[in-house]
Structures are given as C-alpha cells and as structure tokens.
PDB file of C-alpha atoms in Angstrom:
ATOM      1  CA  GLY A  13     170.368-150.958  41.743  1.00  0.00           C
ATOM      2  CA  GLU A  14     170.115-154.673  42.076  1.00  0.00           C
ATOM      3  CA  ASP A  15     172.667-156.820  40.271  1.00  0.00           C
ATOM      4  CA  VAL A  16     173.244-160.550  40.386  1.00  0.00           C
ATOM      5  CA  GLU A  17     176.171-162.041  38.481  1.00  0.00           C
ATOM      6  CA  GLN A  18     177.264-165.550  37.643  1.00  0.00           C
ATOM      7  CA  SER A  19     179.957-167.166  35.542  1.00  0.00           C
ATOM      8  CA  LEU A  20     178.646-168.284  32.167  1.00  0.00           C
ATOM      9  CA  PHE A  21     179.826-171.853  31.861  1.00  0.00           C
ATOM     10  CA  LEU A  22     181.077-174.782  33.878  1.00  0.00           C
ATOM     11  CA  SER A  23     182.287-178.140  32.594  1.00  0.00           C
ATOM     12  CA  VAL A  24     182.631-181.044  35.009  1.00  0.00           C
ATOM     13  CA  ARG A  25     183.232-184.765  34.781  1.00  0.00           C
ATOM     14  CA  GLU A  26     180.556-187.174  35.951  1.00  0.00           C
ATOM     15  CA  GLY A  27     181.120-188.130  39.573  1.00  0.00           C
ATOM     16  CA  ASP A  28     183.067-184.981  40.413  1.00  0.00           C
ATOM     17  CA  SER A  29     181.704-182.089  42.462  1.00  0.00           C
ATOM     18  CA  SER A  30     180.430-178.939  40.753  1.00  0.00           C
ATOM     19  CA  VAL A  31     180.627-175.508  42.328  1.00  0.00           C
ATOM     20  CA  ILE A  32     178.609-172.668  40.844  1.00  0.00           C
ATOM     21  CA  ASN A  33     179.278-169.173  42.117  1.00  0.00           C
ATOM     22  CA  CYS A  34     177.097-166.090  42.315  1.00  0.00           C
ATOM     23  CA  THR A  35     177.632-162.556  43.569  1.00  0.00           C
ATOM     24  CA  TYR A  36     175.011-159.963  44.366  1.00  0.00           C
ATOM     25  CA  THR A  37     175.141-156.305  45.233  1.00  0.00           C
ATOM     26  CA  ASP A  38     172.044-155.608  47.310  1.00  0.00           C
ATOM     27  CA  SER A  39     172.779-156.067  51.007  1.00  0.00           C
ATOM     28  CA  SER A  40     169.053-155.957  51.802  1.00  0.00           C
ATOM     29  CA  SER A  41     168.455-159.260  50.012  1.00  0.00           C
ATOM     30  CA  THR A  42     166.542-161.521  52.356  1.00  0.00           C
ATOM     31  CA  TYR A  43     166.297-164.780  50.450  1.00  0.00           C
ATOM     32  CA  LEU A  44     168.741-166.262  47.946  1.00  0.00           C
ATOM     33  CA  TYR A  45     167.717-169.029  45.607  1.00  0.00           C
ATOM     34  CA  TRP A  46     169.123-171.564  43.198  1.00  0.00           C
ATOM     35  CA  TYR A  47     166.975-172.629  40.255  1.00  0.00           C
ATOM     36  CA  LYS A  48     167.617-175.249  37.565  1.00  0.00           C
ATOM     37  CA  GLN A  49     166.382-174.881  33.998  1.00  0.00           C
ATOM     38  CA  GLU A  50     166.535-177.733  31.514  1.00  0.00           C
ATOM     39  CA  PRO A  51     166.335-177.021  27.763  1.00  0.00           C
ATOM     40  CA  GLY A  52     162.992-175.592  26.694  1.00  0.00           C
ATOM     41  CA  ALA A  53     161.527-175.857  30.178  1.00  0.00           C
ATOM     42  CA  GLY A  54     160.583-173.603  33.047  1.00  0.00           C
ATOM     43  CA  LEU A  55     162.485-173.181  36.279  1.00  0.00           C
ATOM     44  CA  GLN A  56     162.726-175.711  39.065  1.00  0.00           C
ATOM     45  CA  LEU A  57     163.543-174.463  42.544  1.00  0.00           C
ATOM     46  CA  LEU A  58     166.460-176.459  43.897  1.00  0.00           C
ATOM     47  CA  THR A  59     167.012-174.786  47.225  1.00  0.00           C
ATOM     48  CA  TYR A  60     167.019-171.450  48.973  1.00  0.00           C
ATOM     49  CA  ILE A  61     168.736-169.899  51.960  1.00  0.00           C
ATOM     50  CA  PHE A  62     167.804-167.132  54.349  1.00  0.00           C
ATOM     51  CA  SER A  63     170.277-164.278  54.512  1.00  0.00           C
ATOM     52  CA  ASN A  64     170.984-164.966  58.192  1.00  0.00           C
ATOM     53  CA  MET A  65     172.254-168.458  57.418  1.00  0.00           C
ATOM     54  CA  ASP A  66     175.765-169.424  56.346  1.00  0.00           C
ATOM     55  CA  MET A  67     175.128-172.873  54.965  1.00  0.00           C
ATOM     56  CA  LYS A  68     172.319-175.177  53.980  1.00  0.00           C
ATOM     57  CA  GLN A  69     172.652-178.784  52.880  1.00  0.00           C
ATOM     58  CA  ASP A  70     170.024-180.834  51.095  1.00  0.00           C
ATOM     59  CA  GLN A  71     171.146-184.271  49.893  1.00  0.00           C
ATOM     60  CA  ARG A  72     173.709-183.655  47.130  1.00  0.00           C
ATOM     61  CA  LEU A  73     173.297-179.879  47.280  1.00  0.00           C
ATOM     62  CA  THR A  74     175.215-177.551  49.590  1.00  0.00           C
ATOM     63  CA  VAL A  75     174.626-173.818  49.583  1.00  0.00           C
ATOM     64  CA  LEU A  76     177.197-171.494  51.120  1.00  0.00           C
ATOM     65  CA  LEU A  77     176.482-167.842  51.789  1.00  0.00           C
ATOM     66  CA  ASN A  78     179.113-165.247  52.614  1.00  0.00           C
ATOM     67  CA  LYS A  79     177.000-162.245  53.440  1.00  0.00           C
ATOM     68  CA  LYS A  80     179.985-159.985  54.042  1.00  0.00           C
ATOM     69  CA  ASP A  81     181.271-160.589  50.530  1.00  0.00           C
ATOM     70  CA  LYS A  82     177.766-160.994  49.063  1.00  0.00           C
ATOM     71  CA  HIS A  83     178.814-164.327  47.597  1.00  0.00           C
ATOM     72  CA  LEU A  84     176.604-167.367  47.163  1.00  0.00           C
ATOM     73  CA  SER A  85     177.686-170.782  45.937  1.00  0.00           C
ATOM     74  CA  LEU A  86     176.001-174.049  45.061  1.00  0.00           C
ATOM     75  CA  ARG A  87     177.945-177.269  45.344  1.00  0.00           C
ATOM     76  CA  ILE A  88     176.585-180.382  43.665  1.00  0.00           C
ATOM     77  CA  ALA A  89     178.218-183.551  44.943  1.00  0.00           C
ATOM     78  CA  ASP A  90     178.654-186.603  42.697  1.00  0.00           C
ATOM     79  CA  THR A  91     177.512-184.711  39.612  1.00  0.00           C
ATOM     80  CA  GLN A  92     175.439-186.771  37.177  1.00  0.00           C
ATOM     81  CA  THR A  93     174.692-186.291  33.474  1.00  0.00           C
ATOM     82  CA  GLY A  94     171.150-185.367  34.471  1.00  0.00           C
ATOM     83  CA  ASP A  95     172.562-182.348  36.269  1.00  0.00           C
ATOM     84  CA  SER A  96     173.466-180.768  32.914  1.00  0.00           C
ATOM     85  CA  ALA A  97     171.318-177.642  32.764  1.00  0.00           C
ATOM     86  CA  ILE A  98     171.395-173.903  33.332  1.00  0.00           C
ATOM     87  CA  TYR A  99     171.524-172.861  36.957  1.00  0.00           C
ATOM     88  CA  PHE A 100     170.228-169.460  38.034  1.00  0.00           C
ATOM     89  CA  CYS A 101     170.801-167.761  41.333  1.00  0.00           C
ATOM     90  CA  ALA A 102     168.219-165.201  42.379  1.00  0.00           C
ATOM     91  CA  GLU A 103     167.507-162.891  45.263  1.00  0.00           C
ATOM     92  CA  SER A 104     164.423-161.364  46.783  1.00  0.00           C
ATOM     93  CA  LYS A 105     163.718-158.957  49.582  1.00  0.00           C
ATOM     94  CA  GLY A 106     161.162-159.223  52.336  1.00  0.00           C
ATOM     95  CA  ALA A 107     158.993-162.315  52.370  1.00  0.00           C
ATOM     96  CA  ALA A 108     159.936-165.290  50.261  1.00  0.00           C
ATOM     97  CA  GLY A 109     158.007-165.207  47.043  1.00  0.00           C
ATOM     98  CA  ASN A 110     158.446-161.507  46.426  1.00  0.00           C
ATOM     99  CA  LYS A 111     159.714-160.556  43.003  1.00  0.00           C
ATOM    100  CA  LEU A 112     162.963-162.189  42.082  1.00  0.00           C
ATOM    101  CA  THR A 113     166.079-160.724  40.509  1.00  0.00           C
ATOM    102  CA  PHE A 114     167.952-163.366  38.565  1.00  0.00           C
ATOM    103  CA  GLY A 115     171.586-163.775  37.639  1.00  0.00           C
ATOM    104  CA  GLY A 116     172.490-164.474  34.043  1.00  0.00           C
ATOM    105  CA  GLY A 117     172.665-168.232  34.557  1.00  0.00           C
ATOM    106  CA  THR A 118     175.534-170.722  34.525  1.00  0.00           C
ATOM    107  CA  ARG A 119     175.421-173.441  31.910  1.00  0.00           C
ATOM    108  CA  VAL A 120     176.708-176.674  33.447  1.00  0.00           C
ATOM    109  CA  LEU A 121     177.860-179.445  31.149  1.00  0.00           C
ATOM    110  CA  VAL A 122     178.526-182.828  32.722  1.00  0.00           C
ATOM    111  CA  LYS A 123     180.821-185.032  30.677  1.00  0.00           C
ATOM    112  CA  PRO A 124     180.732-188.822  31.103  1.00  0.00           C
TER     113      PRO A 124
ATOM    114  CA  GLY B  19     154.624-179.522  44.763  1.00  0.00           C
ATOM    115  CA  ALA B  20     152.220-177.079  43.192  1.00  0.00           C
ATOM    116  CA  VAL B  21     151.764-177.174  39.417  1.00  0.00           C
ATOM    117  CA  VAL B  22     151.599-174.227  37.063  1.00  0.00           C
ATOM    118  CA  SER B  23     150.717-174.736  33.427  1.00  0.00           C
ATOM    119  CA  GLN B  24     151.041-172.480  30.408  1.00  0.00           C
ATOM    120  CA  HIS B  25     149.191-172.601  27.134  1.00  0.00           C
ATOM    121  CA  PRO B  26     150.238-172.731  24.416  1.00  0.00           C
ATOM    122  CA  SER B  27     153.702-174.180  24.878  1.00  0.00           C
ATOM    123  CA  TRP B  28     154.771-172.621  21.599  1.00  0.00           C
ATOM    124  CA  VAL B  29     153.164-170.328  19.046  1.00  0.00           C
ATOM    125  CA  ILE B  30     154.136-168.871  15.698  1.00  0.00           C
ATOM    126  CA  CYS B  31     152.282-165.826  14.481  1.00  0.00           C
ATOM    127  CA  LYS B  32     152.465-163.190  11.788  1.00  0.00           C
ATOM    128  CA  SER B  33     153.712-159.711  12.483  1.00  0.00           C
ATOM    129  CA  GLY B  34     150.867-157.388  13.503  1.00  0.00           C
ATOM    130  CA  THR B  35     148.676-160.040  15.069  1.00  0.00           C
ATOM    131  CA  SER B  36     147.938-160.475  18.775  1.00  0.00           C
ATOM    132  CA  VAL B  37     148.759-163.555  20.809  1.00  0.00           C
ATOM    133  CA  LYS B  38     147.302-164.601  24.170  1.00  0.00           C
ATOM    134  CA  ILE B  39     149.260-166.776  26.594  1.00  0.00           C
ATOM    135  CA  GLU B  40     147.528-168.394  29.549  1.00  0.00           C
ATOM    136  CA  CYS B  41     149.046-169.203  32.918  1.00  0.00           C
ATOM    137  CA  ARG B  42     147.089-171.483  35.246  1.00  0.00           C
ATOM    138  CA  SER B  43     147.689-172.709  38.760  1.00  0.00           C
ATOM    139  CA  LEU B  44     146.284-176.227  38.631  1.00  0.00           C
ATOM    140  CA  ASP B  45     146.060-177.316  42.245  1.00  0.00           C
ATOM    141  CA  PHE B  46     146.235-174.115  44.254  1.00  0.00           C
ATOM    142  CA  GLN B  47     144.884-170.596  44.280  1.00  0.00           C
ATOM    143  CA  ALA B  48     147.393-167.980  43.193  1.00  0.00           C
ATOM    144  CA  THR B  49     147.062-164.538  44.683  1.00  0.00           C
ATOM    145  CA  THR B  50     150.006-163.260  42.706  1.00  0.00           C
ATOM    146  CA  MET B  51     151.412-164.259  39.350  1.00  0.00           C
ATOM    147  CA  PHE B  52     154.551-162.962  37.711  1.00  0.00           C
ATOM    148  CA  TRP B  53     155.361-162.759  34.006  1.00  0.00           C
ATOM    149  CA  TYR B  54     158.970-163.082  32.864  1.00  0.00           C
ATOM    150  CA  ARG B  55     160.646-162.862  29.494  1.00  0.00           C
ATOM    151  CA  GLN B  56     163.758-164.793  28.603  1.00  0.00           C
ATOM    152  CA  PHE B  57     165.866-164.169  25.518  1.00  0.00           C
ATOM    153  CA  PRO B  58     168.064-166.982  24.155  1.00  0.00           C
ATOM    154  CA  LYS B  59     170.957-167.789  26.460  1.00  0.00           C
ATOM    155  CA  GLN B  60     169.965-164.954  28.772  1.00  0.00           C
ATOM    156  CA  SER B  61     168.386-164.606  32.146  1.00  0.00           C
ATOM    157  CA  LEU B  62     164.764-164.057  33.072  1.00  0.00           C
ATOM    158  CA  MET B  63     163.595-160.480  33.143  1.00  0.00           C
ATOM    159  CA  LEU B  64     160.515-159.650  35.190  1.00  0.00           C
ATOM    160  CA  MET B  65     157.905-157.948  33.042  1.00  0.00           C
ATOM    161  CA  ALA B  66     155.025-157.466  35.443  1.00  0.00           C
ATOM    162  CA  THR B  67     153.384-158.571  38.663  1.00  0.00           C
ATOM    163  CA  SER B  68     149.759-159.596  38.419  1.00  0.00           C
ATOM    164  CA  ASN B  69     147.409-159.629  41.406  1.00  0.00           C
ATOM    165  CA  GLU B  70     143.950-161.171  41.195  1.00  0.00           C
ATOM    166  CA  GLY B  71     141.281-158.569  40.697  1.00  0.00           C
ATOM    167  CA  SER B  72     143.564-155.593  40.291  1.00  0.00           C
ATOM    168  CA  LYS B  73     145.711-153.983  37.636  1.00  0.00           C
ATOM    169  CA  ALA B  74     149.118-155.432  36.950  1.00  0.00           C
ATOM    170  CA  THR B  75     152.257-153.644  38.048  1.00  0.00           C
ATOM    171  CA  TYR B  76     154.696-153.311  35.163  1.00  0.00           C
ATOM    172  CA  GLU B  77     158.452-153.082  35.441  1.00  0.00           C
ATOM    173  CA  GLN B  78     160.234-150.066  34.083  1.00  0.00           C
ATOM    174  CA  GLY B  79     160.573-150.184  30.326  1.00  0.00           C
ATOM    175  CA  VAL B  80     157.729-152.656  29.742  1.00  0.00           C
ATOM    176  CA  GLU B  81     154.904-151.219  27.616  1.00  0.00           C
ATOM    177  CA  LYS B  82     151.623-151.914  29.379  1.00  0.00           C
ATOM    178  CA  ASP B  83     149.615-151.260  26.221  1.00  0.00           C
ATOM    179  CA  LYS B  84     151.658-153.802  24.310  1.00  0.00           C
ATOM    180  CA  PHE B  85     151.720-156.525  26.951  1.00  0.00           C
ATOM    181  CA  LEU B  86     148.200-156.718  28.357  1.00  0.00           C
ATOM    182  CA  ILE B  87     147.861-158.715  31.558  1.00  0.00           C
ATOM    183  CA  ASN B  88     144.576-159.907  33.012  1.00  0.00           C
ATOM    184  CA  HIS B  89     144.294-161.826  36.291  1.00  0.00           C
ATOM    185  CA  ALA B  90     140.580-162.496  36.367  1.00  0.00           C
ATOM    186  CA  SER B  91     140.558-165.404  38.801  1.00  0.00           C
ATOM    187  CA  LEU B  92     142.731-166.989  41.458  1.00  0.00           C
ATOM    188  CA  THR B  93     143.837-169.684  39.017  1.00  0.00           C
ATOM    189  CA  LEU B  94     144.279-167.846  35.729  1.00  0.00           C
ATOM    190  CA  SER B  95     146.377-164.975  34.416  1.00  0.00           C
ATOM    191  CA  THR B  96     146.722-164.113  30.752  1.00  0.00           C
ATOM    192  CA  LEU B  97     149.370-162.181  28.865  1.00  0.00           C
ATOM    193  CA  THR B  98     148.362-160.774  25.497  1.00  0.00           C
ATOM    194  CA  VAL B  99     151.094-159.554  23.178  1.00  0.00           C
ATOM    195  CA  THR B 100     149.348-156.994  20.985  1.00  0.00           C
ATOM    196  CA  SER B 101     150.452-156.153  17.458  1.00  0.00           C
ATOM    197  CA  ALA B 102     153.365-158.545  17.769  1.00  0.00           C
ATOM    198  CA  HIS B 103     156.627-157.839  15.961  1.00  0.00           C
ATOM    199  CA  PRO B 104     159.688-160.054  15.399  1.00  0.00           C
ATOM    200  CA  GLU B 105     161.498-158.384  18.310  1.00  0.00           C
ATOM    201  CA  ASP B 106     158.755-159.733  20.609  1.00  0.00           C
ATOM    202  CA  SER B 107     159.907-163.263  19.821  1.00  0.00           C
ATOM    203  CA  SER B 108     161.022-164.737  23.121  1.00  0.00           C
ATOM    204  CA  PHE B 109     160.386-167.351  25.788  1.00  0.00           C
ATOM    205  CA  TYR B 110     157.670-166.145  28.174  1.00  0.00           C
ATOM    206  CA  ILE B 111     157.508-167.746  31.608  1.00  0.00           C
ATOM    207  CA  CYS B 112     154.937-167.204  34.328  1.00  0.00           C
ATOM    208  CA  SER B 113     155.138-168.023  38.006  1.00  0.00           C
ATOM    209  CA  ALA B 114     152.529-168.114  40.747  1.00  0.00           C
ATOM    210  CA  ILE B 115     152.435-167.749  44.513  1.00  0.00           C
ATOM    211  CA  GLY B 116     149.766-169.527  46.523  1.00  0.00           C
ATOM    212  CA  LEU B 117     147.735-168.191  49.426  1.00  0.00           C
ATOM    213  CA  ALA B 118     149.750-170.096  51.992  1.00  0.00           C
ATOM    214  CA  ASP B 119     153.043-170.632  50.227  1.00  0.00           C
ATOM    215  CA  ASN B 120     155.776-168.105  49.857  1.00  0.00           C
ATOM    216  CA  GLU B 121     157.496-170.012  47.053  1.00  0.00           C
ATOM    217  CA  GLN B 122     157.117-169.058  43.416  1.00  0.00           C
ATOM    218  CA  PHE B 123     156.100-171.988  41.228  1.00  0.00           C
ATOM    219  CA  PHE B 124     157.097-171.618  37.593  1.00  0.00           C
ATOM    220  CA  GLY B 125     155.244-172.636  34.478  1.00  0.00           C
ATOM    221  CA  PRO B 126     157.009-174.514  31.658  1.00  0.00           C
ATOM    222  CA  GLY B 127     157.172-171.441  29.448  1.00  0.00           C
ATOM    223  CA  THR B 128     155.730-170.408  26.089  1.00  0.00           C
ATOM    224  CA  ARG B 129     157.977-169.878  23.105  1.00  0.00           C
ATOM    225  CA  LEU B 130     156.665-167.110  20.859  1.00  0.00           C
ATOM    226  CA  THR B 131     158.014-166.672  17.345  1.00  0.00           C
ATOM    227  CA  VAL B 132     156.795-163.698  15.336  1.00  0.00           C
ATOM    228  CA  LEU B 133     157.419-163.895  11.603  1.00  0.00           C
TER     229      LEU B 133
END
C-alpha cells in the first residue's frame, strides 16, 4: 500500500536553514508535494516536483528528490518566524491533482 | 490563485443531530472536490472524492450513509455528517480541482465538535 512518512518535529533558529525530510514507498508516485498548514487553517501548496526531476528551487525553497531511495526533502533557506507551521509532504499518481496521500506532517518551530 | 471557502468555519452540535458543511470554489469551476478529515496533530485522511453530477467515491472504511456528499453544481459540494457522535469531532477540509488546473486548492477547514 501507499505510505508516506515524515519526522514529527523540527526546531530551528531564525536565519538558519531548515531541512524537512520525507520518505515514500510507492515507486509509481508521479508528483510529490510540500504543503504548509498554519494553526487552524487549511493547506497551502508550497511547491511540487515531478518524479523525473531531481531538484527544484523556488526562492527560499529547494526540493530534492532521490527517486532511487524514495526520499524527498524540503530546504527552507533563511528561516523566519513566519515559517513556523506544520509541513506535509504528499504524493499522487498520474495527473497532478489526483487524490493525494499525505505524510503525518512535520511541526517546525522557529526560535528567534 | 484560486479560492476555496468552507462554511461554517466551526460548529458545535449535540450528539444525534446532523451537520452540513459547505465547500465552495469562489472564482473557478470545480469538476472534482475532495473531502479530508484531520484529527488533532495528525495528517489528512481522504474520505471521499466528489464529482459534479455523480455519486461520490468513498475511501475504504468511510461510511457513505453517515457522511453524505452532494456535488450539485460546479462550485458547491456539501458534506453532511448524519447522527453525529463525539467520535466524529474533527477538522474537515475540502479541496477542489478546476477545469483547467491540475492543482488541488484547499479550503480553510471546518472544525466540528460534537457534544
């Protein structure tokens, strides 16, 4: 079956880089996503990567994909207090927008 | 980006009553909407996929008679929790996919508390 796993918690100092890791089991995953959820709110799509890509960079965000190891990471450069939130990785198969399987979420706490 | 709203944002109800949650795509037509459930400090679990004009497809283990989904138009899907019980208390989130877009746009969620 499908399984997406993440570490539960990450604490980082303001200005440092944050790296959030995710592993998945389904090799047929086509799209891999990173979402941000702030307290009491819905999900905000941060970025996504196609499974045939190794890396994608978007401003402060860098996504690395190791398809062989089924490992996905999100690096946030110059982490700010506003980056404190829960970050979910997710995967889907086929076209983007198909049903998503989410990891358990990583709670990121940015300390001043 | 596209906006998805949910109403109400929170609701408290008595055990045994039914509660309806609305999910609307405000500035685009949504061919498909998804309903998720999120328990405290846990991930989102897909409950069902709702396509306009057809019956919803429920995930394994989700009671279709308890969680009634109606997708009557391209901008509105509703989730009705029938005969709610305290174990139904949760955060319910919907998402929508537009005709042209492949991205899922998420609503802000509805927190349901059943007393």
